[in-house]
Short mmCIF file of C-alpha atoms and ligand atoms in Angstrom, two decimals:
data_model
loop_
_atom_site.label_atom_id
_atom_site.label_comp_id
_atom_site.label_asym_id
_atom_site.label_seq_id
_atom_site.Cartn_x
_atom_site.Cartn_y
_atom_site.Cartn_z
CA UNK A 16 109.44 141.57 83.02
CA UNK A 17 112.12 143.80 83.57
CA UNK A 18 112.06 147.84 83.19
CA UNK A 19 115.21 149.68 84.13
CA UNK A 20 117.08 152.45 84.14
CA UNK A 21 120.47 153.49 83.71
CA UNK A 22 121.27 156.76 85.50
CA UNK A 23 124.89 157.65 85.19
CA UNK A 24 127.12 160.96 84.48
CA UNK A 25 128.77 161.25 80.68
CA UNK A 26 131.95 158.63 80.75
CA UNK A 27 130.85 156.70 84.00
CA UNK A 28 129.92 153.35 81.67
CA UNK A 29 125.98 154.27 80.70
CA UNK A 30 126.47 152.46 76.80
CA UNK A 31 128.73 149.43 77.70
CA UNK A 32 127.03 148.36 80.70
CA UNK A 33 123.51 149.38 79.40
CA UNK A 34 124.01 146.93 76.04
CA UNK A 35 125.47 144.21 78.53
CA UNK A 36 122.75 144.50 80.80
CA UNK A 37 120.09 144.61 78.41
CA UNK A 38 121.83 141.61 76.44
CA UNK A 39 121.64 139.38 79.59
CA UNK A 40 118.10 140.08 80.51
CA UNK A 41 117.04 139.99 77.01
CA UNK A 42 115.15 143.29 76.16
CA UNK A 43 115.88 146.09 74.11
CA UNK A 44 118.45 148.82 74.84
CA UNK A 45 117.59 152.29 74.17
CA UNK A 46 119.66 154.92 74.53
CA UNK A 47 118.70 158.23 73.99
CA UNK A 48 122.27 159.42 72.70
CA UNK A 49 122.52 157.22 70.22
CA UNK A 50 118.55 157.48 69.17
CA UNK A 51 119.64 161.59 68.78
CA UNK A 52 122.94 160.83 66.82
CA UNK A 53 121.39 158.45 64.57
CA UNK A 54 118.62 161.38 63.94
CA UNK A 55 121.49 163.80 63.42
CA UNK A 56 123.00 161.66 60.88
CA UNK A 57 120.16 161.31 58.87
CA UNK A 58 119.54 164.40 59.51
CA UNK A 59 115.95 164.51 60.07
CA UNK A 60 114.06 167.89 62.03
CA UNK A 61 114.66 166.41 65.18
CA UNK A 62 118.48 165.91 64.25
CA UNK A 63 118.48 169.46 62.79
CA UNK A 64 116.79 170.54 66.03
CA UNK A 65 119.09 168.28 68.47
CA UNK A 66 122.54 169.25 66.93
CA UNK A 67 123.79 172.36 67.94
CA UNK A 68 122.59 171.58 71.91
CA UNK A 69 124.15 168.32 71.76
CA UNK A 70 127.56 169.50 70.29
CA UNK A 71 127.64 172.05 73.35
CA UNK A 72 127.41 169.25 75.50
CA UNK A 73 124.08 170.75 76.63
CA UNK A 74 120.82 168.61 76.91
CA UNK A 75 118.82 168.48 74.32
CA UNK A 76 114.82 170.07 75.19
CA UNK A 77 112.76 168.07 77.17
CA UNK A 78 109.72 168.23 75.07
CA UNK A 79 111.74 166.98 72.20
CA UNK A 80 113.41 164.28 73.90
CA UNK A 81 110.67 163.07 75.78
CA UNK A 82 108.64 162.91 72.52
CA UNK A 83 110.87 160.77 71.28
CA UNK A 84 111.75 158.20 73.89
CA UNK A 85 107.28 158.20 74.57
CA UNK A 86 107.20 157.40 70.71
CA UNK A 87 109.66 154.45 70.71
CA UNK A 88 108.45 152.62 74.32
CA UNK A 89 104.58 153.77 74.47
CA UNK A 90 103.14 152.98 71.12
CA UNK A 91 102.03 156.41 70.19
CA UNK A 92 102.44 155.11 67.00
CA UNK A 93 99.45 152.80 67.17
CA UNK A 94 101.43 149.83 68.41
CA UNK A 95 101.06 147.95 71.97
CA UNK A 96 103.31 149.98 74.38
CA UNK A 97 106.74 147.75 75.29
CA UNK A 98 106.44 146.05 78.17
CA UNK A 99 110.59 145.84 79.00
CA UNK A 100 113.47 148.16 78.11
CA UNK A 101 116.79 149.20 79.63
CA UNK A 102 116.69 152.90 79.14
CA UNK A 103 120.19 154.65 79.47
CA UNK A 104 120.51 158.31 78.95
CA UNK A 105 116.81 159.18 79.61
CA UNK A 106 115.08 160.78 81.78
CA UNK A 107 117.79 163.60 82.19
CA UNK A 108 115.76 166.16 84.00
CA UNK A 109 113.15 166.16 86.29
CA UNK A 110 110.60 167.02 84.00
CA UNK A 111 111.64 164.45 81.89
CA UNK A 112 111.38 162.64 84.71
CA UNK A 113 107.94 163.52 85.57
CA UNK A 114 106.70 162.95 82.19
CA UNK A 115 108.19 159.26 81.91
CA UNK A 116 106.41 158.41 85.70
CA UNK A 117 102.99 159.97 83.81
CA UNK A 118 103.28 157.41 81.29
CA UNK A 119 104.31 154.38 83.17
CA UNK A 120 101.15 154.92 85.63
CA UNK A 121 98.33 155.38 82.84
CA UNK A 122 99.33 152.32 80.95
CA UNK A 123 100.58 150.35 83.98
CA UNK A 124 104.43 150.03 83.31
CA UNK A 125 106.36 151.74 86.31
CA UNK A 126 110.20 151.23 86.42
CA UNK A 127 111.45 148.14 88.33
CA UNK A 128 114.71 149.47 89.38
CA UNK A 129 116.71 152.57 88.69
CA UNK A 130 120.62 151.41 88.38
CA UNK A 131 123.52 154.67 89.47
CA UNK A 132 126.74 154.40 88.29
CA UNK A 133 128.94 156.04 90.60
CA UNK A 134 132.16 157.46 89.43
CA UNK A 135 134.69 159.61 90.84
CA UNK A 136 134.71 163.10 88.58
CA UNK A 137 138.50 162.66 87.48
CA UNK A 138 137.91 159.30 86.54
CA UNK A 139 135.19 160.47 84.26
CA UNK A 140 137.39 162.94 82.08
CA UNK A 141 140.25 160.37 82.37
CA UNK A 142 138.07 158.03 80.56
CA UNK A 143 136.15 160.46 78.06
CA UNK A 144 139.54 162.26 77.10
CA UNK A 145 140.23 158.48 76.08
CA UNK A 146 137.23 157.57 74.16
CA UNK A 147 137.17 161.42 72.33
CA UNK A 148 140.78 160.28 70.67
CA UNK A 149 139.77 156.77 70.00
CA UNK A 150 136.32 157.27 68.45
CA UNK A 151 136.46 160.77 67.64
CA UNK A 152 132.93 161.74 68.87
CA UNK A 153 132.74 165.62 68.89
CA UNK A 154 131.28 166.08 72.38
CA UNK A 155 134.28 164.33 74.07
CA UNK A 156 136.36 167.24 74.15
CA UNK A 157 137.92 169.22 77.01
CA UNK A 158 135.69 172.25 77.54
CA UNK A 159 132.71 170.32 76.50
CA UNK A 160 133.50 167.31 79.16
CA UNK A 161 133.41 169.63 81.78
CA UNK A 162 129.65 171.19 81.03
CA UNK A 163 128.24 167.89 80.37
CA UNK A 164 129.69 166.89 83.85
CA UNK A 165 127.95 170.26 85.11
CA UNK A 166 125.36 169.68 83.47
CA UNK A 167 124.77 166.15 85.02
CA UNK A 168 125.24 167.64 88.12
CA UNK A 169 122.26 170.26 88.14
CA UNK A 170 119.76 168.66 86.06
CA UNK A 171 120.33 165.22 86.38
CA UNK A 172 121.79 164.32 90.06
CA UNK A 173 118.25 165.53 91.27
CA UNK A 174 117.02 162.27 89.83
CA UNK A 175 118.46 160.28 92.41
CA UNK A 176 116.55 161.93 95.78
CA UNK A 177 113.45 161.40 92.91
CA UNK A 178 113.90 157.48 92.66
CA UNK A 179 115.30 157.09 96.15
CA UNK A 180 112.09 158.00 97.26
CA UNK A 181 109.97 155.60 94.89
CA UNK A 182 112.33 152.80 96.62
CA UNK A 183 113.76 151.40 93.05
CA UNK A 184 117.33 153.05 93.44
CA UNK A 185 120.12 150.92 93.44
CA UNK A 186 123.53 152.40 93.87
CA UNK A 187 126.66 150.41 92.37
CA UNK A 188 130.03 151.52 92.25
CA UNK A 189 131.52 151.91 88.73
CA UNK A 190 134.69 151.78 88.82
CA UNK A 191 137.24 149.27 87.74
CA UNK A 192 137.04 146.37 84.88
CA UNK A 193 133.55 146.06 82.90
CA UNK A 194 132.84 142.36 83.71
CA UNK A 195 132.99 143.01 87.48
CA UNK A 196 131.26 146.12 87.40
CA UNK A 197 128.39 144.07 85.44
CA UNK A 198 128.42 141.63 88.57
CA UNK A 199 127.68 144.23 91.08
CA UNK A 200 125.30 145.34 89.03
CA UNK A 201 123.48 141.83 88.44
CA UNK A 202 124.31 141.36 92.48
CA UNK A 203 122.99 144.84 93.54
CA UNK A 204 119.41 144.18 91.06
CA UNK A 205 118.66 140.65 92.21
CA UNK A 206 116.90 141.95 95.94
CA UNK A 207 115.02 144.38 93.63
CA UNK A 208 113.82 142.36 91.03
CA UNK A 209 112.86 139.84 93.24
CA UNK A 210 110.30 142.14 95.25
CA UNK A 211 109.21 143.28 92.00
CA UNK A 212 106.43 140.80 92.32
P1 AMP B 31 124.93 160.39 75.78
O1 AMP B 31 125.29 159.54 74.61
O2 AMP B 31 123.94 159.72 76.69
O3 AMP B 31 126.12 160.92 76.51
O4 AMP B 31 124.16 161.68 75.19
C1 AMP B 31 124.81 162.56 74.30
C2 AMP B 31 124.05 163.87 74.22
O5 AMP B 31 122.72 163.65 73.74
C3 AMP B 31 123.87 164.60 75.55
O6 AMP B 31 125.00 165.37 75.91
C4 AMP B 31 122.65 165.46 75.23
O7 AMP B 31 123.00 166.57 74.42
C5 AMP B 31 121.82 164.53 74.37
N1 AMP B 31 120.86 163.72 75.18
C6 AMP B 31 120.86 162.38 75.36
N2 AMP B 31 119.85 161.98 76.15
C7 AMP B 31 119.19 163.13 76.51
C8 AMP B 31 118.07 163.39 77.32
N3 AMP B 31 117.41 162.43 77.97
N4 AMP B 31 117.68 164.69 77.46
C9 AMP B 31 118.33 165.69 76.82
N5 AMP B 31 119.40 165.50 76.04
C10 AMP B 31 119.84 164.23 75.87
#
């Protein structure tokens, strides 16, 4: 069993380590940004609803988002609720938060371990600068980099103190080459999935 999260600001490694992770524990990844692009691309109401918040770089509303994510893990579509998942990108907020903790208690399925990528802020627009020219995505601009680091700061950076205190927060430092940053990650988990009973 194994039931993370990935908790990271935009451009600190969410997506590459969150696919790696998942890949090497064997459960699915799912990642709330690219759950809302895909629905943007097709665009379906929730796309058409999601768009214009997420091409501001601001978050998209909890109530839509957490619909979503409580859709795809908790079987509100008449199917079993998943028992593992690396989440990355979600929850955002503390509501979001809230509503996720809801969930996991009434059908049994807390989080295991909550994973922080930690970054230094220069670092991040270094790297998103970089991936807005090589794959183009329209939120990795300039002006928009900024607020979604701003963003991260006030809605999401509360999230830590939130996990910290449920004792599943692991802190690894994300800098430097992907492979090693996957082995401090691996290193950092193995105490906490171990107690995880
Ligand atoms: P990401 O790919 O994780 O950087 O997410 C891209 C964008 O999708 C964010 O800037 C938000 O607009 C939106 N988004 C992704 N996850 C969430 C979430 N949990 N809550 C609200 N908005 C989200």
């Amino acid at each position: 069993m194994f039931r993370a999260l990935l908790l990271a600001p935009p451009g600190a490694g969410k997506g590459t380590q969150g696919e790696l992770l998942a890949r090497r524990h064997g459960v699915p990844h799912l990642a709330t940004g690219d759950l809302l692009r895909e629905h943007v691309s097709q665009g379906t109401d929730l796309g058409r609803a999601a768009e214009a918040h997420m091409e501001a770089g601001r978050l998209v509303p909890d109530d839509l988002v957490i619909e979503m994510v409580l859709h795809r893990i908790g079987g509100h579509d008449g199917s079993e609720p998943m028992t593992d998942f690396l989440l990355d990108g979600f929850p955002r907020t503390l509501r979001q938060a809230r509503a996720a903790y809801e969930w996991a208690r009434t059908v049994d399925r807390t989080f295991h371990a909550v994973i922080v990528l930690e970054v230094p802020e220069d670092e991040l627009v270094r790297r998103l600068a970089q991936r807005g020219e090589e794959q183009g995505r329209n939120d990795d601009t300039e002006d928009v980099i900024r607020h979604r680091l701003a963003v991260y700061e006030e809605s999401t950076a509360p999230l830590v103190e939130f996990y910290e205190e449920r004792g599943i927060l692991v802190r690894v430092d994300g800098t430097g080459p992907v492979e090693e940053v996957t082995e401090r990650v691996e290193a950092a988990l193995a105490p906490v999935l171990a107690a995880r009973g």
